[in-house]
CSV table of C-alpha atoms in Angstrom, one decimal:
chain,number,residue,atom,x,y,z
A,11,UNK,CA,-67.6,-93.1,151.3
A,12,UNK,CA,-65.2,-94.5,153.8
A,13,UNK,CA,-64.1,-92.4,156.7
A,14,UNK,CA,-61.0,-90.2,156.1
A,15,UNK,CA,-58.2,-89.8,158.6
A,16,UNK,CA,-57.4,-86.2,159.5
A,17,UNK,CA,-54.2,-84.7,160.9
A,18,UNK,CA,-54.1,-81.2,162.4
A,19,UNK,CA,-51.3,-78.7,161.7
A,20,UNK,CA,-49.9,-79.1,165.2
A,21,UNK,CA,-47.2,-80.7,167.3
A,22,UNK,CA,-46.6,-83.3,164.7
A,23,UNK,CA,-43.4,-84.6,166.2
A,24,UNK,CA,-45.3,-86.0,169.2
A,25,UNK,CA,-47.6,-87.7,166.8
A,26,UNK,CA,-45.3,-89.1,164.1
A,27,UNK,CA,-41.6,-89.0,165.1
A,28,UNK,CA,-39.5,-88.7,162.0
A,29,UNK,CA,-42.4,-87.1,159.9
A,30,UNK,CA,-42.4,-83.8,161.7
A,31,UNK,CA,-41.1,-81.9,158.7
A,32,UNK,CA,-44.1,-82.6,156.5
A,33,UNK,CA,-46.6,-81.1,159.0
A,34,UNK,CA,-46.6,-77.4,160.0
A,35,UNK,CA,-46.4,-76.5,163.6
A,36,UNK,CA,-49.0,-74.8,165.9
A,37,UNK,CA,-49.9,-75.1,169.6
A,38,UNK,CA,-52.7,-77.6,169.1
A,39,UNK,CA,-53.2,-81.0,167.6
A,40,UNK,CA,-56.1,-83.0,166.4
A,41,UNK,CA,-55.8,-86.6,165.1
A,42,UNK,CA,-58.9,-88.6,164.2
A,43,UNK,CA,-61.5,-89.7,161.7
A,44,UNK,CA,-64.0,-87.8,159.7
A,45,UNK,CA,-66.8,-88.8,162.1
A,46,UNK,CA,-64.7,-87.6,165.1
A,47,UNK,CA,-64.1,-84.3,163.4
A,48,UNK,CA,-67.8,-83.8,162.6
A,49,UNK,CA,-68.7,-84.4,166.2
A,50,UNK,CA,-66.7,-81.3,167.3
A,51,UNK,CA,-68.5,-78.0,167.9
A,52,UNK,CA,-67.9,-75.0,165.7
A,53,UNK,CA,-65.8,-73.3,168.3
A,54,UNK,CA,-63.7,-76.5,168.7
A,55,UNK,CA,-63.2,-76.8,165.0
A,56,UNK,CA,-62.1,-73.2,164.8
A,57,UNK,CA,-59.0,-74.1,166.8
A,58,UNK,CA,-57.6,-76.3,164.1
A,59,UNK,CA,-56.5,-76.1,160.5
A,60,UNK,CA,-56.9,-79.6,159.0
A,61,UNK,CA,-55.3,-81.6,156.2
A,62,UNK,CA,-56.8,-84.8,154.8
A,63,UNK,CA,-54.0,-87.2,154.3
A,64,UNK,CA,-55.9,-89.4,151.9
A,65,UNK,CA,-57.7,-86.8,149.7
A,66,UNK,CA,-56.3,-83.4,148.7
A,67,UNK,CA,-59.7,-82.0,147.9
A,68,UNK,CA,-60.4,-81.3,151.5
A,69,UNK,CA,-57.2,-79.6,152.4
A,70,UNK,CA,-57.0,-75.9,153.0
A,71,UNK,CA,-56.6,-73.8,149.9
A,72,UNK,CA,-53.4,-72.3,151.2
A,73,UNK,CA,-51.7,-75.7,151.2
A,74,UNK,CA,-50.1,-76.9,148.0
A,75,UNK,CA,-48.9,-80.2,146.5
A,76,UNK,CA,-50.1,-82.4,149.4
A,77,UNK,CA,-50.0,-85.4,147.1
A,78,UNK,CA,-46.2,-85.2,146.9
A,79,UNK,CA,-45.9,-85.0,150.7
A,80,UNK,CA,-48.2,-87.9,151.1
A,81,UNK,CA,-46.3,-90.0,148.5
A,82,UNK,CA,-42.9,-89.6,150.1
A,83,UNK,CA,-43.7,-88.5,153.6
A,84,UNK,CA,-40.9,-85.9,153.6
A,85,UNK,CA,-40.1,-82.5,152.0
A,86,UNK,CA,-36.3,-82.3,152.2
A,87,UNK,CA,-35.1,-85.6,150.6
A,88,UNK,CA,-31.3,-85.3,151.0
A,89,UNK,CA,-29.1,-85.8,154.1
A,90,UNK,CA,-26.9,-82.7,153.9
A,91,UNK,CA,-24.9,-83.6,157.0
A,92,UNK,CA,-21.2,-82.6,157.1
A,93,UNK,CA,-18.4,-82.5,159.6
A,94,UNK,CA,-18.1,-78.8,160.6
A,95,UNK,CA,-14.7,-77.7,159.2
A,96,UNK,CA,-12.5,-74.8,158.1
A,97,UNK,CA,-10.9,-74.8,154.6
A,98,UNK,CA,-9.0,-72.0,152.8
A,99,UNK,CA,-10.3,-69.4,155.2
A,100,UNK,CA,-14.0,-70.4,154.9
A,101,UNK,CA,-15.7,-71.9,158.0
A,102,UNK,CA,-18.7,-74.2,157.6
A,103,UNK,CA,-20.6,-75.0,160.9
A,104,UNK,CA,-23.5,-77.5,160.9
A,105,UNK,CA,-26.4,-76.4,163.1
A,106,UNK,CA,-28.8,-78.6,165.0
A,107,UNK,CA,-31.6,-77.9,162.5
A,108,UNK,CA,-29.6,-79.0,159.6
A,109,UNK,CA,-28.6,-75.5,158.3
A,110,UNK,CA,-25.0,-74.5,157.8
A,111,UNK,CA,-23.5,-71.2,159.0
A,112,UNK,CA,-20.7,-70.0,156.7
A,113,UNK,CA,-18.2,-67.2,157.4
A,114,UNK,CA,-14.7,-66.1,156.3
A,115,UNK,CA,-12.9,-65.2,153.1
A,116,UNK,CA,-11.3,-67.4,150.5
A,117,UNK,CA,-8.3,-65.6,149.1
A,118,UNK,CA,-6.2,-68.7,148.1
A,119,UNK,CA,-6.8,-68.7,144.3
A,120,UNK,CA,-9.1,-71.7,144.0
A,121,UNK,CA,-12.6,-72.7,145.2
A,122,UNK,CA,-13.2,-74.7,148.4
A,123,UNK,CA,-15.8,-77.4,148.8
A,124,UNK,CA,-17.1,-79.5,151.7
A,125,UNK,CA,-18.7,-82.8,150.7
A,126,UNK,CA,-21.8,-84.6,152.1
A,127,UNK,CA,-22.0,-88.4,152.1
A,128,UNK,CA,-23.2,-90.3,149.1
A,129,UNK,CA,-26.9,-90.9,148.7
A,130,UNK,CA,-29.0,-92.6,146.0
A,131,UNK,CA,-31.8,-90.5,144.4
A,132,UNK,CA,-34.6,-92.2,142.5
A,133,UNK,CA,-35.1,-91.1,138.9
A,134,UNK,CA,-37.4,-88.0,138.7
A,135,UNK,CA,-37.3,-84.2,138.7
A,136,UNK,CA,-36.0,-82.3,141.7
A,137,UNK,CA,-35.3,-78.7,142.9
A,138,UNK,CA,-32.1,-77.9,144.7
A,139,UNK,CA,-32.0,-74.7,146.8
A,140,UNK,CA,-30.8,-73.0,150.0
A,141,UNK,CA,-27.7,-70.8,149.3
A,142,UNK,CA,-28.1,-67.2,150.2
A,143,UNK,CA,-26.6,-64.4,148.0
A,144,UNK,CA,-23.3,-62.9,149.0
A,145,UNK,CA,-21.7,-59.7,147.7
A,146,UNK,CA,-18.4,-61.0,146.6
A,147,UNK,CA,-18.0,-64.3,144.8
A,148,UNK,CA,-20.3,-67.3,144.6
A,149,UNK,CA,-21.7,-69.5,147.4
A,150,UNK,CA,-23.5,-72.6,146.0
A,151,UNK,CA,-24.6,-76.2,146.4
A,152,UNK,CA,-23.2,-78.5,143.7
A,153,UNK,CA,-24.7,-81.8,143.0
A,154,UNK,CA,-22.6,-84.4,141.2
A,155,UNK,CA,-22.7,-88.1,140.5
A,156,UNK,CA,-20.6,-90.5,142.5
A,157,UNK,CA,-17.7,-91.4,142.6
A,158,UNK,CA,-16.3,-88.2,141.1
A,159,UNK,CA,-17.2,-84.5,141.0
A,160,UNK,CA,-16.7,-84.5,137.2
A,161,UNK,CA,-20.3,-85.2,136.4
A,162,UNK,CA,-21.8,-82.0,137.7
A,163,UNK,CA,-25.6,-82.4,137.6
A,164,UNK,CA,-26.9,-79.1,139.1
A,165,UNK,CA,-25.6,-76.0,140.9
A,166,UNK,CA,-27.8,-73.8,143.1
A,167,UNK,CA,-26.0,-70.5,143.8
A,168,UNK,CA,-26.4,-67.1,145.3
A,169,UNK,CA,-30.1,-67.3,146.3
A,170,UNK,CA,-31.2,-69.2,143.2
A,171,UNK,CA,-32.8,-72.6,143.0
A,172,UNK,CA,-32.2,-75.0,140.2
A,173,UNK,CA,-34.5,-77.7,138.7
A,174,UNK,CA,-33.0,-80.8,137.3
A,175,UNK,CA,-34.0,-84.3,136.1
A,176,UNK,CA,-32.4,-87.7,136.7
A,177,UNK,CA,-33.2,-90.2,134.0
A,178,UNK,CA,-32.3,-93.1,136.2
A,179,UNK,CA,-31.6,-93.9,139.8
A,180,UNK,CA,-28.3,-92.2,140.6
A,181,UNK,CA,-25.8,-92.2,143.4
A,182,UNK,CA,-25.0,-88.5,144.1
A,183,UNK,CA,-23.2,-86.3,146.6
A,184,UNK,CA,-23.5,-82.6,147.2
A,185,UNK,CA,-20.7,-80.1,147.8
A,186,UNK,CA,-21.0,-76.9,149.8
A,187,UNK,CA,-18.9,-74.6,147.6
A,188,UNK,CA,-17.3,-71.1,148.0
A,189,UNK,CA,-15.4,-69.9,144.9
A,190,UNK,CA,-11.9,-68.3,145.0
A,191,UNK,CA,-13.1,-64.7,145.6
A,192,UNK,CA,-15.8,-65.5,148.1
A,193,UNK,CA,-15.8,-63.0,151.0
A,194,UNK,CA,-18.6,-63.1,153.5
A,195,UNK,CA,-19.3,-60.2,155.8
A,196,UNK,CA,-20.1,-61.6,159.2
A,197,UNK,CA,-21.8,-64.9,158.5
A,198,UNK,CA,-24.6,-66.3,156.3
A,199,UNK,CA,-26.7,-69.4,156.7
A,200,UNK,CA,-27.3,-72.0,154.0
A,201,UNK,CA,-30.6,-73.7,154.3
A,202,UNK,CA,-30.0,-76.7,152.0
A,203,UNK,CA,-33.0,-78.4,150.6
A,204,UNK,CA,-33.6,-81.0,147.8
A,205,UNK,CA,-37.3,-81.5,147.1
A,206,UNK,CA,-39.5,-82.9,144.4
A,207,UNK,CA,-40.2,-80.4,141.6
A,208,UNK,CA,-43.9,-81.0,142.4
A,209,UNK,CA,-43.4,-79.4,145.8
A,210,UNK,CA,-43.6,-75.7,145.0
A,211,UNK,CA,-43.3,-74.6,148.7
A,212,UNK,CA,-39.6,-73.6,149.1
A,213,UNK,CA,-39.9,-73.1,152.9
A,214,UNK,CA,-36.9,-74.8,154.5
A,215,UNK,CA,-37.5,-78.1,156.3
A,216,UNK,CA,-34.8,-80.2,157.8
A,217,UNK,CA,-34.0,-83.5,156.1
A,218,UNK,CA,-36.1,-86.5,157.0
A,219,UNK,CA,-36.3,-90.0,155.7
A,220,UNK,CA,-39.3,-90.7,153.4
A,221,UNK,CA,-42.1,-93.0,154.4
A,222,UNK,CA,-40.7,-95.6,152.0
A,223,UNK,CA,-37.3,-95.4,153.6
A,224,UNK,CA,-38.6,-95.6,157.1
A,225,UNK,CA,-41.1,-98.4,156.5
A,226,UNK,CA,-38.6,-101.3,156.4
A,227,UNK,CA,-36.9,-100.0,159.6
A,228,UNK,CA,-40.3,-99.8,161.4
A,229,UNK,CA,-41.1,-103.3,160.2
A,230,UNK,CA,-37.7,-104.6,161.4
A,231,UNK,CA,-37.5,-102.6,164.6
A,232,UNK,CA,-38.2,-105.7,166.7
A,233,UNK,CA,-36.1,-108.0,164.5
A,234,UNK,CA,-34.3,-110.2,166.9
A,235,UNK,CA,-30.6,-110.8,166.9
A,236,UNK,CA,-29.9,-114.4,166.2
A,237,UNK,CA,-26.6,-114.3,168.0
A,238,UNK,CA,-26.0,-114.8,171.8
A,239,UNK,CA,-24.0,-112.2,173.7
A,240,UNK,CA,-23.8,-110.0,170.6
A,241,UNK,CA,-22.5,-107.0,172.4
A,242,UNK,CA,-19.8,-109.1,174.3
A,243,UNK,CA,-21.2,-108.0,177.7
A,244,UNK,CA,-21.1,-111.4,179.3
A,245,UNK,CA,-17.6,-112.7,180.2
A,246,UNK,CA,-18.0,-115.3,182.9
A,247,UNK,CA,-14.4,-116.5,182.4
A,248,UNK,CA,-13.3,-113.0,183.4
A,249,UNK,CA,-10.1,-112.7,181.4
A,250,UNK,CA,-8.9,-109.6,179.6
A,251,UNK,CA,-6.7,-111.6,177.2
A,252,UNK,CA,-7.2,-115.0,175.6
A,253,UNK,CA,-4.2,-116.6,173.8
A,254,UNK,CA,-5.2,-120.3,173.8
A,255,UNK,CA,-7.7,-121.8,171.4
A,256,UNK,CA,-11.2,-122.1,173.0
A,257,UNK,CA,-14.1,-120.0,174.3
A,258,UNK,CA,-13.5,-116.4,175.4
A,259,UNK,CA,-16.3,-114.1,176.2
A,260,UNK,CA,-19.4,-116.2,176.5
A,261,UNK,CA,-20.6,-118.1,173.3
A,262,UNK,CA,-17.6,-116.8,171.2
A,263,UNK,CA,-14.8,-119.1,170.4
A,264,UNK,CA,-11.2,-118.0,169.4
A,265,UNK,CA,-9.5,-120.4,166.9
A,266,UNK,CA,-6.0,-120.3,165.4
A,267,UNK,CA,-3.6,-122.5,163.6
A,268,UNK,CA,-1.5,-124.8,165.8
A,269,UNK,CA,1.6,-123.1,167.2
A,270,UNK,CA,0.7,-119.6,166.2
A,271,UNK,CA,0.8,-116.6,168.5
A,272,UNK,CA,-2.3,-114.6,167.8
A,273,UNK,CA,-4.1,-113.1,170.8
A,274,UNK,CA,-7.6,-111.9,171.6
A,275,UNK,CA,-8.0,-109.0,174.1
A,276,UNK,CA,-11.2,-107.9,175.8
A,277,UNK,CA,-11.8,-104.4,177.1
A,278,UNK,CA,-14.3,-104.8,179.9
A,279,UNK,CA,-15.1,-101.1,180.1
A,280,UNK,CA,-16.2,-100.8,176.5
A,281,UNK,CA,-16.9,-104.5,175.8
A,282,UNK,CA,-14.7,-104.4,172.8
A,283,UNK,CA,-13.0,-107.4,171.3
A,284,UNK,CA,-9.7,-106.9,169.6
A,285,UNK,CA,-8.0,-109.7,167.6
A,286,UNK,CA,-4.4,-109.2,166.5
A,287,UNK,CA,-2.9,-111.5,163.9
A,288,UNK,CA,0.9,-111.3,164.3
A,289,UNK,CA,2.2,-114.7,163.4
A,290,UNK,CA,1.6,-114.8,159.7
A,291,UNK,CA,-1.5,-117.0,159.8
A,292,UNK,CA,-5.2,-116.5,160.0
A,293,UNK,CA,-7.1,-116.2,163.3
A,294,UNK,CA,-10.7,-117.0,163.7
A,295,UNK,CA,-13.5,-115.7,165.9
A,296,UNK,CA,-16.8,-117.6,165.7
A,297,UNK,CA,-20.1,-118.4,167.2
A,298,UNK,CA,-21.7,-121.9,166.7
A,299,UNK,CA,-25.4,-122.3,166.6
A,300,UNK,CA,-27.1,-125.0,168.6
A,301,UNK,CA,-29.9,-125.4,166.0
A,302,UNK,CA,-28.9,-124.7,162.3
A,303,UNK,CA,-30.5,-121.6,160.9
A,304,UNK,CA,-32.7,-122.3,157.8
A,305,UNK,CA,-31.9,-121.1,154.3
A,306,UNK,CA,-33.1,-117.6,153.5
A,307,UNK,CA,-32.1,-114.0,153.4
A,308,UNK,CA,-29.9,-112.7,156.3
A,309,UNK,CA,-28.2,-109.4,157.1
A,310,UNK,CA,-25.0,-109.3,159.0
A,311,UNK,CA,-24.0,-106.0,160.8
A,312,UNK,CA,-21.1,-105.2,162.9
A,313,UNK,CA,-19.8,-102.2,164.8
A,314,UNK,CA,-16.1,-102.0,163.8
A,315,UNK,CA,-14.1,-99.6,166.0
A,316,UNK,CA,-10.6,-100.2,164.5
A,317,UNK,CA,-9.2,-102.1,161.5
A,318,UNK,CA,-5.8,-102.5,160.0
A,319,UNK,CA,-5.1,-105.0,157.3
A,320,UNK,CA,-7.6,-107.5,155.9
A,321,UNK,CA,-10.5,-109.1,157.7
A,322,UNK,CA,-13.7,-110.8,156.6
A,323,UNK,CA,-16.9,-112.4,157.8
A,324,UNK,CA,-18.2,-115.7,156.6
A,325,UNK,CA,-21.0,-118.2,157.2
A,326,UNK,CA,-20.4,-121.9,157.7
A,327,UNK,CA,-23.0,-124.4,156.5
A,328,UNK,CA,-24.4,-127.6,157.9
A,329,UNK,CA,-22.8,-129.6,155.0
A,330,UNK,CA,-19.3,-128.5,156.0
A,331,UNK,CA,-18.8,-125.8,153.4
A,332,UNK,CA,-18.2,-122.1,153.7
A,333,UNK,CA,-20.1,-119.2,152.2
A,334,UNK,CA,-18.5,-116.3,150.4
A,335,UNK,CA,-15.7,-114.3,152.2
A,336,UNK,CA,-17.2,-110.9,152.8
A,337,UNK,CA,-14.5,-108.3,153.2
A,338,UNK,CA,-14.8,-105.9,156.2
A,339,UNK,CA,-13.9,-102.4,154.9
A,340,UNK,CA,-13.5,-99.5,157.3
A,341,UNK,CA,-14.8,-98.6,160.7
A,342,UNK,CA,-18.4,-97.9,161.8
A,343,UNK,CA,-21.4,-100.1,161.3
A,344,UNK,CA,-20.6,-102.4,158.3
A,345,UNK,CA,-23.5,-104.3,156.7
A,346,UNK,CA,-23.8,-107.2,154.3
A,347,UNK,CA,-26.9,-109.0,153.1
A,348,UNK,CA,-26.6,-112.6,151.9
A,349,UNK,CA,-28.9,-115.1,150.3
A,350,UNK,CA,-28.4,-118.5,151.9
A,351,UNK,CA,-29.3,-121.7,150.2
A,352,UNK,CA,-28.6,-124.2,153.0
A,353,UNK,CA,-28.7,-124.3,156.8
A,354,UNK,CA,-26.1,-122.2,158.7
A,355,UNK,CA,-24.3,-123.6,161.7
A,356,UNK,CA,-21.6,-121.0,162.4
A,357,UNK,CA,-20.6,-117.3,161.8
A,358,UNK,CA,-16.9,-116.7,161.4
A,359,UNK,CA,-14.7,-113.7,161.6
A,360,UNK,CA,-11.4,-114.2,159.7
A,361,UNK,CA,-8.5,-112.0,160.7
A,362,UNK,CA,-5.7,-112.4,158.0
A,363,UNK,CA,-1.9,-112.0,158.2
A,364,UNK,CA,-0.7,-108.9,160.0
A,365,UNK,CA,-4.2,-107.6,160.5
A,366,UNK,CA,-6.0,-106.3,163.6
A,367,UNK,CA,-9.8,-106.1,164.1
A,368,UNK,CA,-11.7,-104.4,166.9
A,369,UNK,CA,-15.5,-104.9,167.2
A,370,UNK,CA,-18.1,-104.1,169.9
A,371,UNK,CA,-21.3,-105.5,168.5
A,372,UNK,CA,-22.5,-108.0,165.9
A,373,UNK,CA,-26.0,-108.7,164.6
A,374,UNK,CA,-27.3,-111.5,162.4
A,375,UNK,CA,-31.0,-111.0,161.5
A,376,UNK,CA,-33.5,-112.3,159.1
A,377,UNK,CA,-34.2,-110.1,156.1
A,378,UNK,CA,-32.4,-107.4,154.0
A,379,UNK,CA,-32.5,-104.5,156.5
A,380,UNK,CA,-29.8,-103.8,159.1
A,381,UNK,CA,-31.2,-102.7,162.5
A,382,UNK,CA,-28.0,-102.8,164.6
A,383,UNK,CA,-27.9,-98.9,164.6
A,384,UNK,CA,-31.3,-98.9,166.4
A,385,UNK,CA,-30.3,-101.6,169.0
A,386,UNK,CA,-28.9,-101.2,172.5
A,387,UNK,CA,-26.9,-103.7,174.4
A,388,UNK,CA,-29.3,-106.5,175.6
A,389,UNK,CA,-30.3,-106.7,179.2
A,390,UNK,CA,-27.3,-108.2,181.0
A,391,UNK,CA,-29.3,-110.5,183.4
A,392,UNK,CA,-31.3,-112.0,180.5
A,393,UNK,CA,-28.2,-112.4,178.3
A,394,UNK,CA,-26.3,-114.1,181.2
A,395,UNK,CA,-29.0,-116.7,181.6
A,396,UNK,CA,-28.9,-117.5,177.9
A,397,UNK,CA,-25.2,-117.9,178.1
A,398,UNK,CA,-25.3,-120.1,181.2
A,399,UNK,CA,-27.2,-122.8,179.2
A,400,UNK,CA,-23.8,-123.4,177.6
A,401,UNK,CA,-21.3,-122.5,180.4
A,402,UNK,CA,-21.5,-121.7,184.1
A,403,UNK,CA,-18.7,-120.7,186.4
A,404,UNK,CA,-18.9,-120.8,190.2
A,405,UNK,CA,-16.3,-118.8,192.1
A,406,UNK,CA,-16.4,-118.5,195.9
A,407,UNK,CA,-16.5,-114.8,196.8
A,408,UNK,CA,-15.5,-115.3,200.4
A,409,UNK,CA,-13.1,-117.5,202.3
A,410,UNK,CA,-14.5,-120.9,203.2
A,411,UNK,CA,-17.7,-120.3,201.3
A,412,UNK,CA,-20.2,-123.1,200.8
A,413,UNK,CA,-21.1,-123.8,197.1
A,414,UNK,CA,-24.6,-124.3,195.9
A,415,UNK,CA,-27.9,-124.9,197.5
A,416,UNK,CA,-29.0,-128.2,199.1
A,417,UNK,CA,-27.5,-131.0,201.0
A,418,UNK,CA,-24.8,-133.7,200.8
A,419,UNK,CA,-24.5,-137.3,201.8
A,420,UNK,CA,-22.0,-140.2,201.7
A,421,UNK,CA,-22.2,-143.4,199.7
A,422,UNK,CA,-20.1,-146.2,201.2
A,423,UNK,CA,-16.8,-145.1,202.7
A,424,UNK,CA,-15.0,-143.7,199.6
A,425,UNK,CA,-17.6,-141.5,197.8
A,426,UNK,CA,-19.7,-138.5,198.7
A,427,UNK,CA,-21.8,-136.0,196.7
A,428,UNK,CA,-23.3,-132.5,197.0
A,429,UNK,CA,-26.3,-131.1,195.2
A,430,UNK,CA,-26.2,-127.6,193.6
A,431,UNK,CA,-29.1,-125.7,192.0
A,432,UNK,CA,-28.0,-123.9,188.8
A,433,UNK,CA,-29.5,-120.5,187.8
A,434,UNK,CA,-30.9,-122.0,184.6
A,435,UNK,CA,-31.2,-125.3,182.7
A,436,UNK,CA,-28.1,-126.3,180.9
A,437,UNK,CA,-28.2,-127.4,177.2
A,438,UNK,CA,-26.8,-130.9,177.9
A,439,UNK,CA,-25.1,-132.6,180.8
A,440,UNK,CA,-22.0,-130.5,181.3
A,441,UNK,CA,-18.4,-131.5,181.8
A,442,UNK,CA,-16.9,-130.5,185.2
A,443,UNK,CA,-13.6,-128.9,185.8
A,444,UNK,CA,-12.3,-127.9,189.3
A,445,UNK,CA,-9.6,-125.3,189.0
A,446,UNK,CA,-7.2,-124.9,191.9
A,447,UNK,CA,-8.2,-128.1,193.7
A,448,UNK,CA,-6.3,-127.1,196.8
A,449,UNK,CA,-8.9,-124.4,197.3
A,450,UNK,CA,-11.7,-126.9,197.7
A,451,UNK,CA,-12.5,-129.3,200.6
A,452,UNK,CA,-15.3,-131.7,201.5
A,453,UNK,CA,-16.6,-131.2,205.0
A,454,UNK,CA,-18.2,-134.2,206.8
A,455,UNK,CA,-18.8,-134.7,210.5
A,456,UNK,CA,-16.2,-132.0,211.3
A,457,UNK,CA,-13.5,-133.5,209.2
A,458,UNK,CA,-12.1,-132.1,205.9
A,459,UNK,CA,-11.2,-134.1,202.8
A,460,UNK,CA,-9.4,-132.7,199.7
A,461,UNK,CA,-11.0,-133.5,196.4
A,462,UNK,CA,-9.4,-136.2,194.3
A,463,UNK,CA,-11.6,-137.3,191.5
A,464,UNK,CA,-14.8,-135.4,190.8
A,465,UNK,CA,-17.4,-135.6,188.2
A,466,UNK,CA,-20.9,-134.3,187.7
A,467,UNK,CA,-24.4,-135.8,187.4
A,468,UNK,CA,-27.2,-133.7,186.0
A,469,UNK,CA,-30.8,-134.3,187.1
A,470,UNK,CA,-33.6,-134.9,184.6
A,471,UNK,CA,-34.7,-131.3,184.8
A,472,UNK,CA,-31.3,-130.2,183.6
A,473,UNK,CA,-31.0,-127.6,186.4
A,474,UNK,CA,-29.9,-129.6,189.5
A,475,UNK,CA,-26.5,-131.0,189.5
A,476,UNK,CA,-24.7,-133.4,191.8
A,477,UNK,CA,-20.9,-133.1,192.1
A,478,UNK,CA,-19.7,-136.5,193.0
A,479,UNK,CA,-16.4,-137.4,194.7
A,480,UNK,CA,-15.2,-140.9,194.3
A,481,UNK,CA,-11.5,-140.8,195.4
A,482,UNK,CA,-11.8,-140.4,199.2
A,483,UNK,CA,-11.3,-142.9,201.9
A,484,UNK,CA,-12.3,-143.4,205.5
A,485,UNK,CA,-15.8,-141.8,205.2
A,486,UNK,CA,-18.7,-142.6,207.4
A,487,UNK,CA,-21.9,-143.8,205.7
A,488,UNK,CA,-24.9,-141.5,205.4
A,489,UNK,CA,-23.4,-138.5,207.0
A,490,UNK,CA,-24.2,-135.0,205.8
A,491,UNK,CA,-21.4,-133.3,203.9
A,492,UNK,CA,-20.8,-130.0,202.0
A,493,UNK,CA,-18.4,-128.9,199.3
A,494,UNK,CA,-16.7,-125.7,200.3
A,495,UNK,CA,-14.4,-123.5,198.3
A,496,UNK,CA,-12.0,-120.7,199.1
A,497,UNK,CA,-11.2,-117.6,197.0
A,498,UNK,CA,-9.1,-118.8,194.0
A,499,UNK,CA,-11.1,-122.0,193.5
A,500,UNK,CA,-13.2,-122.2,190.4
A,501,UNK,CA,-15.8,-124.7,189.3
A,502,UNK,CA,-16.6,-124.7,185.5
A,503,UNK,CA,-19.5,-126.5,184.0
A,504,UNK,CA,-19.3,-126.5,180.2
A,505,UNK,CA,-22.0,-127.5,177.7
A,506,UNK,CA,-20.5,-125.4,175.0
A,507,UNK,CA,-20.8,-126.5,171.3
């Protein structure tokens, strides 16, 4: 017989985060194989009460229905979370352990209910419980199908529990309910629990996701984001508002119809992008991929902080066609999974007439599970280097500051050049723009020369550039020179798509 794995009744949360509610608590913990257990002395074994997670025959006689715990990996199967609130004199307060404290009197002639969010339950037989008895009126948990409360499935009230069966997978919601004559002396605590009917132990446990629900998240926890700068933390151009068509925060391009007046604003403190469409035409916010993504299953997630009007997200394919317009509905983390039959070259946000969209993170990942909620903003230094493959801005941070690293020299009497080491290799040879030319000078043999016509030459290793000036006159051959800039001058190197 193969070795069996054992888990002690112990500090389970430190062993299996998220599974703590299926293992009772005690001061000590043992985790190991059958052989490791056998090697313990009698006195050591006496410190533990063990449960075999693969075979119920070895579990203590006082433990019941271990198979159901092992099958689902949780006891309480429904997320009973509510926003603490007051209605018709009844106060519902959610506690940190998932219980709800109820107080007050309902004297307004009709019942009052506070709803949980919608959740899908698999077909099967369940037990709903957790409402204590009160002297006056009825306090209950009412389970109904979605989207209405007309289809009441089960009601557990005044200390009772109710067993019910779902013939098929069903979207449901649960209502904390106090009827019209409910009057609570002091306060009572609801310990809401929905469990499999095979779990006869009614001891309250907080809600936890089941093994099956957790598994795809665990599998996808390292699922990479296929987008660059997905939390909008890199903004080398440094603007808080972009009204012209072109790149904005790094790797993200703003597009609009010619002559329109849409604007994109950037909140540098929260790293939030807001696009307002005010001119009666569609605005676009997109990222282009250097290498097309192959056909397959992808999940798009976004953290929407504000939305008015209509907006959507859309994929653009290598053959020049668009995928389906996926409407963005509401705020919070919005998710869509798509099956893609051809290579992808762009991801688009569409902001339609008189709409406004604010977002602070976007994720595109392989597979059908969204993991944006588990992500944090990527390391800034790492993300900056990724973005600098496409765009690099140099800004002197002091008066008369030398730019770059290396040396300069003259070629003939009308040209000179200076070498600069970039922080990372650029994608292709970049185009060069010197902004505010009057803030730059070439220094050679004590003399200064204002730039006239500059271009850039990239070395074979794609990381050393030479800025070349070809419009000067009166230079001396083979003299060292340096390109110097003052505050206000900007050198942009763009290899953007």
